[in-house]
PDB file of C-alpha atoms and ligand atoms in Angstrom:
ATOM      1  CA  MET H  53       0.000   0.000   0.000  1.00  0.00           C
ATOM      2  CA  GLU H  54       2.776   2.430   0.884  1.00  0.00           C
ATOM      3  CA  ALA H  55       4.787   3.545  -2.119  1.00  0.00           C
ATOM      4  CA  ARG H  56       8.142   4.387  -0.602  1.00  0.00           C
ATOM      5  CA  VAL H  57       9.440   6.507  -3.443  1.00  0.00           C
ATOM      6  CA  SER H  58       6.384   7.267  -5.572  1.00  0.00           C
ATOM      7  CA  GLU H  59       2.730   7.838  -4.771  1.00  0.00           C
ATOM      8  CA  PRO H  60       0.685   5.558  -2.510  1.00  0.00           C
ATOM      9  CA  LYS H  61      -1.167   2.853  -4.457  1.00  0.00           C
ATOM     10  CA  LEU H  62      -4.254   2.895  -2.259  1.00  0.00           C
ATOM     11  CA  ILE H  63      -5.576   5.250   0.399  1.00  0.00           C
ATOM     12  CA  LEU H  64      -8.442   3.942   2.512  1.00  0.00           C
ATOM     13  CA  VAL H  65     -10.148   6.879   4.201  1.00  0.00           C
ATOM     14  CA  PHE H  66     -12.240   5.760   7.183  1.00  0.00           C
ATOM     15  CA  SER H  67     -14.917   7.767   8.910  1.00  0.00           C
ATOM     16  CA  GLY H  68     -17.437   6.971  11.624  1.00  0.00           C
ATOM     17  CA  LYS H  69     -18.881   8.411  14.772  1.00  0.00           C
ATOM     18  CA  ARG H  70     -17.208   8.381  18.192  1.00  0.00           C
ATOM     19  CA  LYS H  71     -16.826   4.789  19.455  1.00  0.00           C
ATOM     20  CA  SER H  72     -18.022   3.249  16.191  1.00  0.00           C
ATOM     21  CA  GLY H  73     -14.677   1.409  16.147  1.00  0.00           C
ATOM     22  CA  LYS H  74     -12.591   3.302  13.555  1.00  0.00           C
ATOM     23  CA  ASP H  75      -9.335   2.678  15.416  1.00  0.00           C
ATOM     24  CA  TYR H  76     -10.250  -0.930  16.139  1.00  0.00           C
ATOM     25  CA  VAL H  77     -11.027  -1.704  12.481  1.00  0.00           C
ATOM     26  CA  THR H  78      -8.024   0.149  11.036  1.00  0.00           C
ATOM     27  CA  ASP H  79      -5.679  -1.542  13.561  1.00  0.00           C
ATOM     28  CA  LEU H  80      -7.098  -4.884  12.409  1.00  0.00           C
ATOM     29  CA  ILE H  81      -6.320  -4.033   8.765  1.00  0.00           C
ATOM     30  CA  GLN H  82      -2.793  -2.934   9.632  1.00  0.00           C
ATOM     31  CA  ASN H  83      -2.157  -6.132  11.623  1.00  0.00           C
ATOM     32  CA  ARG H  84      -3.317  -8.193   8.669  1.00  0.00           C
ATOM     33  CA  LEU H  85      -1.183  -6.351   6.083  1.00  0.00           C
ATOM     34  CA  GLY H  86       1.874  -5.582   8.222  1.00  0.00           C
ATOM     35  CA  SER H  87       3.140  -2.180   9.320  1.00  0.00           C
ATOM     36  CA  ASP H  88       5.986  -2.284   6.798  1.00  0.00           C
ATOM     37  CA  VAL H  89       3.531  -1.892   3.889  1.00  0.00           C
ATOM     38  CA  CYS H  90       0.529  -0.262   5.547  1.00  0.00           C
ATOM     39  CA  GLY H  91       0.586   2.873   7.646  1.00  0.00           C
ATOM     40  CA  VAL H  92      -2.436   4.001   9.665  1.00  0.00           C
ATOM     41  CA  LEU H  93      -2.631   7.773   9.779  1.00  0.00           C
ATOM     42  CA  ARG H  94      -4.839   9.842  11.977  1.00  0.00           C
ATOM     43  CA  LEU H  95      -5.723  13.299  10.699  1.00  0.00           C
ATOM     44  CA  SER H  96      -6.177  14.085  14.372  1.00  0.00           C
ATOM     45  CA  GLY H  97      -2.542  13.044  15.128  1.00  0.00           C
ATOM     46  CA  PRO H  98      -0.818  16.288  14.135  1.00  0.00           C
ATOM     47  CA  LEU H  99      -3.836  18.217  15.390  1.00  0.00           C
ATOM     48  CA  LYS H 100      -3.557  16.649  18.849  1.00  0.00           C
ATOM     49  CA  GLN H 101       0.213  17.015  18.883  1.00  0.00           C
ATOM     50  CA  GLN H 102       0.040  20.735  18.212  1.00  0.00           C
ATOM     51  CA  TYR H 103      -2.949  21.215  20.510  1.00  0.00           C
ATOM     52  CA  ALA H 104      -1.212  19.327  23.377  1.00  0.00           C
ATOM     53  CA  GLN H 105       1.920  21.399  22.943  1.00  0.00           C
ATOM     54  CA  GLU H 106       0.078  24.723  22.940  1.00  0.00           C
ATOM     55  CA  HIS H 107      -2.048  23.763  25.951  1.00  0.00           C
ATOM     56  CA  GLY H 108       0.513  21.765  28.000  1.00  0.00           C
ATOM     57  CA  LEU H 109      -1.507  18.498  27.792  1.00  0.00           C
ATOM     58  CA  ASP H 110      -0.653  14.777  27.754  1.00  0.00           C
ATOM     59  CA  LEU H 111      -0.471  13.704  24.079  1.00  0.00           C
ATOM     60  CA  ASP H 112      -0.621   9.944  24.817  1.00  0.00           C
ATOM     61  CA  GLN H 113      -3.909  10.376  26.650  1.00  0.00           C
ATOM     62  CA  LEU H 114      -5.295  12.604  23.886  1.00  0.00           C
ATOM     63  CA  MET H 115      -4.423   9.831  21.395  1.00  0.00           C
ATOM     64  CA  GLY H 116      -6.072   7.126  23.531  1.00  0.00           C
ATOM     65  CA  SER H 117      -9.727   6.119  23.815  1.00  0.00           C
ATOM     66  CA  GLY H 118     -10.352   7.122  27.456  1.00  0.00           C
ATOM     67  CA  LEU H 119     -12.165   9.973  29.196  1.00  0.00           C
ATOM     68  CA  TYR H 120      -9.198  12.371  29.220  1.00  0.00           C
ATOM     69  CA  LYS H 121      -9.551  13.347  25.537  1.00  0.00           C
ATOM     70  CA  GLU H 122     -13.323  13.730  25.852  1.00  0.00           C
ATOM     71  CA  GLN H 123     -12.822  16.603  28.333  1.00  0.00           C
ATOM     72  CA  TYR H 124     -10.936  18.517  25.642  1.00  0.00           C
ATOM     73  CA  ARG H 125     -12.874  17.363  22.565  1.00  0.00           C
ATOM     74  CA  ALA H 126     -15.162  20.408  22.139  1.00  0.00           C
ATOM     75  CA  ASP H 127     -12.257  22.846  22.422  1.00  0.00           C
ATOM     76  CA  MET H 128     -10.015  20.720  20.137  1.00  0.00           C
ATOM     77  CA  ILE H 129     -12.765  20.685  17.510  1.00  0.00           C
ATOM     78  CA  LEU H 130     -12.987  24.501  17.513  1.00  0.00           C
ATOM     79  CA  TRP H 131      -9.210  24.853  17.458  1.00  0.00           C
ATOM     80  CA  GLY H 132      -8.932  22.398  14.515  1.00  0.00           C
ATOM     81  CA  GLU H 133     -11.706  24.167  12.612  1.00  0.00           C
ATOM     82  CA  ILE H 134      -9.847  27.470  12.755  1.00  0.00           C
ATOM     83  CA  ARG H 135      -6.712  25.756  11.361  1.00  0.00           C
ATOM     84  CA  ARG H 136      -8.713  24.083   8.558  1.00  0.00           C
ATOM     85  CA  GLN H 137     -10.362  27.388   7.620  1.00  0.00           C
ATOM     86  CA  GLN H 138      -6.889  28.836   7.059  1.00  0.00           C
ATOM     87  CA  ASP H 139      -5.765  25.724   5.103  1.00  0.00           C
ATOM     88  CA  PRO H 140      -8.165  22.800   4.456  1.00  0.00           C
ATOM     89  CA  GLY H 141      -5.261  20.453   3.563  1.00  0.00           C
ATOM     90  CA  PHE H 142      -3.284  21.253   6.735  1.00  0.00           C
ATOM     91  CA  PHE H 143      -3.916  17.922   8.476  1.00  0.00           C
ATOM     92  CA  CYS H 144      -4.617  15.807   5.354  1.00  0.00           C
ATOM     93  CA  ARG H 145      -1.243  16.606   3.768  1.00  0.00           C
ATOM     94  CA  LEU H 146       0.482  14.826   6.610  1.00  0.00           C
ATOM     95  CA  ALA H 147      -1.479  11.672   5.892  1.00  0.00           C
ATOM     96  CA  THR H 148      -0.636  10.695   2.351  1.00  0.00           C
ATOM     97  CA  ARG H 149       0.170   7.022   2.657  1.00  0.00           C
ATOM     98  CA  GLY H 150      -1.912   4.065   3.651  1.00  0.00           C
ATOM     99  CA  VAL H 151      -5.002   4.014   5.839  1.00  0.00           C
ATOM    100  CA  VAL H 152      -6.520   7.205   7.223  1.00  0.00           C
ATOM    101  CA  SER H 153      -8.564   6.318  10.279  1.00  0.00           C
ATOM    102  CA  ASP H 154     -10.574   9.440  11.029  1.00  0.00           C
ATOM    103  CA  ALA H 155     -12.038  11.634   8.268  1.00  0.00           C
ATOM    104  CA  ARG H 156     -14.735  13.720   9.935  1.00  0.00           C
ATOM    105  CA  ARG H 157     -15.660  16.393   7.434  1.00  0.00           C
ATOM    106  CA  LEU H 158     -16.503  16.612   3.748  1.00  0.00           C
ATOM    107  CA  SER H 159     -13.449  18.866   3.292  1.00  0.00           C
ATOM    108  CA  ASP H 160     -11.206  16.014   4.550  1.00  0.00           C
ATOM    109  CA  LEU H 161     -12.613  13.562   2.007  1.00  0.00           C
ATOM    110  CA  GLN H 162     -12.662  16.164  -0.782  1.00  0.00           C
ATOM    111  CA  TRP H 163      -8.961  16.770  -0.256  1.00  0.00           C
ATOM    112  CA  PHE H 164      -8.152  13.075  -0.799  1.00  0.00           C
ATOM    113  CA  TRP H 165     -10.506  12.799  -3.794  1.00  0.00           C
ATOM    114  CA  SER H 166      -8.860  15.764  -5.450  1.00  0.00           C
ATOM    115  CA  GLU H 167      -5.219  14.875  -4.635  1.00  0.00           C
ATOM    116  CA  PHE H 168      -5.500  11.070  -5.084  1.00  0.00           C
ATOM    117  CA  PRO H 169      -8.608  10.456  -7.228  1.00  0.00           C
ATOM    118  CA  ARG H 170      -7.575   6.975  -8.393  1.00  0.00           C
ATOM    119  CA  GLN H 171      -6.264   5.686  -5.082  1.00  0.00           C
ATOM    120  CA  THR H 172      -8.863   6.940  -2.596  1.00  0.00           C
ATOM    121  CA  GLN H 173     -11.545   4.586  -1.289  1.00  0.00           C
ATOM    122  CA  SER H 174     -13.938   5.854   1.375  1.00  0.00           C
ATOM    123  CA  VAL H 175     -15.012   3.527   4.197  1.00  0.00           C
ATOM    124  CA  ARG H 176     -17.702   4.207   6.778  1.00  0.00           C
ATOM    125  CA  VAL H 177     -17.700   2.353  10.119  1.00  0.00           C
ATOM    126  CA  GLN H 178     -21.167   2.143  11.651  1.00  0.00           C
ATOM    127  CA  SER H 179     -22.388   1.047  15.091  1.00  0.00           C
ATOM    128  CA  SER H 180     -25.693   1.555  16.848  1.00  0.00           C
ATOM    129  CA  ASP H 181     -25.921   4.094  19.663  1.00  0.00           C
ATOM    130  CA  GLU H 182     -26.477   1.182  22.096  1.00  0.00           C
ATOM    131  CA  THR H 183     -23.203  -0.460  21.065  1.00  0.00           C
ATOM    132  CA  ARG H 184     -21.336   2.842  21.210  1.00  0.00           C
ATOM    133  CA  GLN H 185     -22.729   3.404  24.702  1.00  0.00           C
ATOM    134  CA  GLN H 186     -21.335   0.024  25.782  1.00  0.00           C
ATOM    135  CA  ARG H 187     -17.949   1.270  24.522  1.00  0.00           C
ATOM    136  CA  GLY H 188     -18.143   4.405  26.667  1.00  0.00           C
ATOM    137  CA  TRP H 189     -20.008   6.879  24.445  1.00  0.00           C
ATOM    138  CA  SER H 190     -22.703   9.206  25.749  1.00  0.00           C
ATOM    139  CA  PHE H 191     -24.371  12.065  23.865  1.00  0.00           C
ATOM    140  CA  SER H 192     -22.657  15.396  24.331  1.00  0.00           C
ATOM    141  CA  ALA H 193     -24.425  18.503  22.957  1.00  0.00           C
ATOM    142  CA  GLY H 194     -22.138  20.654  20.808  1.00  0.00           C
ATOM    143  CA  VAL H 195     -20.047  17.584  19.869  1.00  0.00           C
ATOM    144  CA  ASP H 196     -22.414  14.816  18.739  1.00  0.00           C
ATOM    145  CA  ASP H 197     -24.733  17.204  16.901  1.00  0.00           C
ATOM    146  CA  ALA H 198     -21.949  19.187  15.182  1.00  0.00           C
ATOM    147  CA  GLU H 199     -19.919  18.809  11.981  1.00  0.00           C
ATOM    148  CA  SER H 200     -17.092  16.786  13.532  1.00  0.00           C
ATOM    149  CA  GLU H 201     -19.587  13.950  14.175  1.00  0.00           C
ATOM    150  CA  CYS H 202     -22.300  14.609  11.547  1.00  0.00           C
ATOM    151  CA  GLY H 203     -20.402  16.163   8.589  1.00  0.00           C
ATOM    152  CA  LEU H 204     -20.379  12.852   6.682  1.00  0.00           C
ATOM    153  CA  ASP H 205     -23.782  11.525   7.766  1.00  0.00           C
ATOM    154  CA  SER H 206     -25.695  12.150   4.564  1.00  0.00           C
ATOM    155  CA  ARG H 207     -23.767  13.803   1.762  1.00  0.00           C
ATOM    156  CA  VAL H 208     -21.426  10.966   0.817  1.00  0.00           C
ATOM    157  CA  GLU H 209     -21.866   7.687  -1.026  1.00  0.00           C
ATOM    158  CA  PHE H 210     -19.196   5.604   0.634  1.00  0.00           C
ATOM    159  CA  ASP H 211     -17.346   2.979  -1.373  1.00  0.00           C
ATOM    160  CA  TRP H 212     -17.674   0.608   1.598  1.00  0.00           C
ATOM    161  CA  ILE H 213     -19.799   0.458   4.751  1.00  0.00           C
ATOM    162  CA  ILE H 214     -18.680  -1.708   7.679  1.00  0.00           C
ATOM    163  CA  THR H 215     -21.172  -2.575  10.406  1.00  0.00           C
ATOM    164  CA  ASN H 216     -19.196  -3.024  13.621  1.00  0.00           C
ATOM    165  CA  GLU H 217     -21.720  -4.897  15.788  1.00  0.00           C
ATOM    166  CA  THR H 218     -21.698  -8.269  17.497  1.00  0.00           C
ATOM    167  CA  ASN H 219     -24.770  -9.411  15.551  1.00  0.00           C
ATOM    168  CA  ALA H 220     -23.397  -8.342  12.132  1.00  0.00           C
ATOM    169  CA  PRO H 221     -21.258 -10.537   9.858  1.00  0.00           C
ATOM    170  CA  SER H 222     -17.720 -10.812  11.260  1.00  0.00           C
ATOM    171  CA  LEU H 223     -15.291  -7.970  10.575  1.00  0.00           C
ATOM    172  CA  GLU H 224     -13.078 -10.544   8.886  1.00  0.00           C
ATOM    173  CA  GLU H 225     -15.846 -11.268   6.378  1.00  0.00           C
ATOM    174  CA  GLN H 226     -16.840  -7.620   5.833  1.00  0.00           C
ATOM    175  CA  LEU H 227     -13.250  -6.485   5.392  1.00  0.00           C
ATOM    176  CA  ARG H 228     -12.344  -9.257   2.939  1.00  0.00           C
ATOM    177  CA  PRO H 229     -12.873  -7.218  -0.296  1.00  0.00           C
ATOM    178  CA  ILE H 230     -11.063  -4.205   1.164  1.00  0.00           C
ATOM    179  CA  LEU H 231      -8.127  -6.365   2.259  1.00  0.00           C
ATOM    180  CA  LYS H 232      -8.068  -7.900  -1.225  1.00  0.00           C
ATOM    181  CA  LEU H 233      -7.739  -4.418  -2.765  1.00  0.00           C
ATOM    182  CA  ALA H 234      -5.008  -3.568  -0.282  1.00  0.00           C
ATOM    183  CA  GLU H 235      -3.100  -6.777  -1.025  1.00  0.00           C
ATOM    184  CA  GLU H 236      -3.268  -5.985  -4.748  1.00  0.00           C
ATOM    185  CA  ALA H 237      -1.900  -2.505  -3.980  1.00  0.00           C
ATOM    186  CA  VAL H 238       0.924  -4.044  -1.968  1.00  0.00           C
ATOM    187  CA  SER H 239       1.852  -6.299  -4.931  1.00  0.00           C
ATOM    188  CA  LEU H 240       1.867  -3.306  -7.284  1.00  0.00           C
ATOM    189  CA  THR H 241       4.129  -1.437  -4.869  1.00  0.00           C
ATOM    190  CA  ALA H 242       6.504  -4.399  -4.717  1.00  0.00           C
ATOM    191  CA  MET H 243       6.658  -4.455  -8.556  1.00  0.00           C
ATOM    192  CA  ASP H 244       7.705  -0.768  -8.554  1.00  0.00           C
ATOM    193  CA  GLN H 245      10.755  -1.491  -6.421  1.00  0.00           C
TER     194      GLN H 245
HETATM  195  N1  ATP A 483     -15.634  -5.201  17.142  1.00  0.00           N
HETATM  196  C1  ATP A 483     -15.179  -4.861  18.364  1.00  0.00           C
HETATM  197  N2  ATP A 483     -14.956  -5.805  19.301  1.00  0.00           N
HETATM  198  C2  ATP A 483     -14.510  -5.499  20.535  1.00  0.00           C
HETATM  199  N3  ATP A 483     -14.238  -4.236  20.963  1.00  0.00           N
HETATM  200  C3  ATP A 483     -14.425  -3.235  20.071  1.00  0.00           C
HETATM  201  C4  ATP A 483     -14.892  -3.496  18.734  1.00  0.00           C
HETATM  202  N4  ATP A 483     -14.978  -2.313  18.085  1.00  0.00           N
HETATM  203  C5  ATP A 483     -14.567  -1.366  18.962  1.00  0.00           C
HETATM  204  N5  ATP A 483     -14.243  -1.913  20.171  1.00  0.00           N
HETATM  205  C6  ATP A 483     -13.775  -1.192  21.387  1.00  0.00           C
HETATM  206  O1  ATP A 483     -14.614  -0.040  21.559  1.00  0.00           O
HETATM  207  C7  ATP A 483     -13.839   1.083  22.011  1.00  0.00           C
HETATM  208  C8  ATP A 483     -14.011   2.242  20.990  1.00  0.00           C
HETATM  209  O2  ATP A 483     -13.445   1.820  19.735  1.00  0.00           O
HETATM  210  P1  ATP A 483     -12.444   2.776  18.912  1.00  0.00           P
HETATM  211  O3  ATP A 483     -11.505   3.522  19.821  1.00  0.00           O
HETATM  212  O4  ATP A 483     -11.877   1.950  17.803  1.00  0.00           O
HETATM  213  O5  ATP A 483     -13.556   3.795  18.315  1.00  0.00           O
HETATM  214  P2  ATP A 483     -13.327   5.136  17.489  1.00  0.00           P
HETATM  215  O6  ATP A 483     -14.400   5.176  16.452  1.00  0.00           O
HETATM  216  O7  ATP A 483     -11.903   5.198  17.005  1.00  0.00           O
HETATM  217  O8  ATP A 483     -13.626   6.217  18.637  1.00  0.00           O
HETATM  218  P3  ATP A 483     -13.100   7.747  18.793  1.00  0.00           P
HETATM  219  O9  ATP A 483     -13.739   8.539  17.678  1.00  0.00           O
HETATM  220  O10 ATP A 483     -13.538   8.154  20.134  1.00  0.00           O
HETATM  221  O11 ATP A 483     -11.576   7.705  18.653  1.00  0.00           O
HETATM  222  C9  ATP A 483     -12.376   0.635  22.129  1.00  0.00           C
HETATM  223  O12 ATP A 483     -12.136   0.281  23.477  1.00  0.00           O
HETATM  224  C10 ATP A 483     -12.336  -0.612  21.231  1.00  0.00           C
HETATM  225  O13 ATP A 483     -11.350  -1.541  21.640  1.00  0.00           O
HETATM  226  C1  PMV A 484     -10.489  17.389  17.411  1.00  0.00           C
HETATM  227  C2  PMV A 484     -10.689  16.069  16.701  1.00  0.00           C
HETATM  228  O1  PMV A 484      -9.699  15.863  15.711  1.00  0.00           O
HETATM  229  C3  PMV A 484     -10.618  14.943  17.741  1.00  0.00           C
HETATM  230  C4  PMV A 484     -10.611  13.552  17.143  1.00  0.00           C
HETATM  231  O2  PMV A 484     -10.396  12.589  18.115  1.00  0.00           O
HETATM  232  P1  PMV A 484     -10.707  11.037  17.878  1.00  0.00           P
HETATM  233  O3  PMV A 484     -10.511  10.693  16.413  1.00  0.00           O
HETATM  234  O4  PMV A 484     -12.114  10.807  18.305  1.00  0.00           O
HETATM  235  O5  PMV A 484      -9.693  10.326  18.752  1.00  0.00           O
HETATM  236  C5  PMV A 484     -12.057  16.041  16.008  1.00  0.00           C
HETATM  237  C6  PMV A 484     -12.167  17.015  14.838  1.00  0.00           C
HETATM  238  O6  PMV A 484     -11.167  17.283  14.129  1.00  0.00           O
HETATM  239  O7  PMV A 484     -13.286  17.488  14.634  1.00  0.00           O
END
């Protein structure tokens, strides 16, 4: 998937609401393909790094899935929006190889479609509110009803939709065609070298 000298062969751009399982699913893909050929990139990585530095916060906890980051989420969203208004590609540019785990806005996806039209595949991870609650989610006004969570709810036809629920087909089964595409991309990359 990662083209070391040329362009990436495939960019899977994942989106999904809080606690839908974006990190879980993208980690699974990376484990299957190997981290030497598949990088998982979080648009929120550089955002959190810069935000932590400016505010004297713990980056590891902001990158994790616990309560710490939720205390700062609303302010991080605003802070990130101001940066994106100045430059919509600011965070996307840093994520140009492999699997992107957290597109949240149409502008994120549009950037990948315009820069990598042939390689970009959009993937939505979906879970019911009940399941997300079991994973620690609870509705927070100003976050769950705003663009960061809802920006991709209705305006996009995703290439793939993954249902991350215990009563859905296994992730292994649902991810099979995506992994097949990724394995083909890895072979193409190997042929380039
Ligand atoms: N299929 C699954 N089986 C078991 N645990 C899961 C599954 N999917 C997600 N989880 C667990 O649910 C929690 C939330 O998942 P994850 O962090 O991947 O969600 P996310 O969409 O990345 O959330 P956020 O937007 O808050 O970063 C994690 O503890 C994760 O391990
Ligand atoms: C501030 C923000 O990047 C936080 C994302 O955190 P996470 O992907 O839920 O771990 C969300 C956003 O950019 O709107």
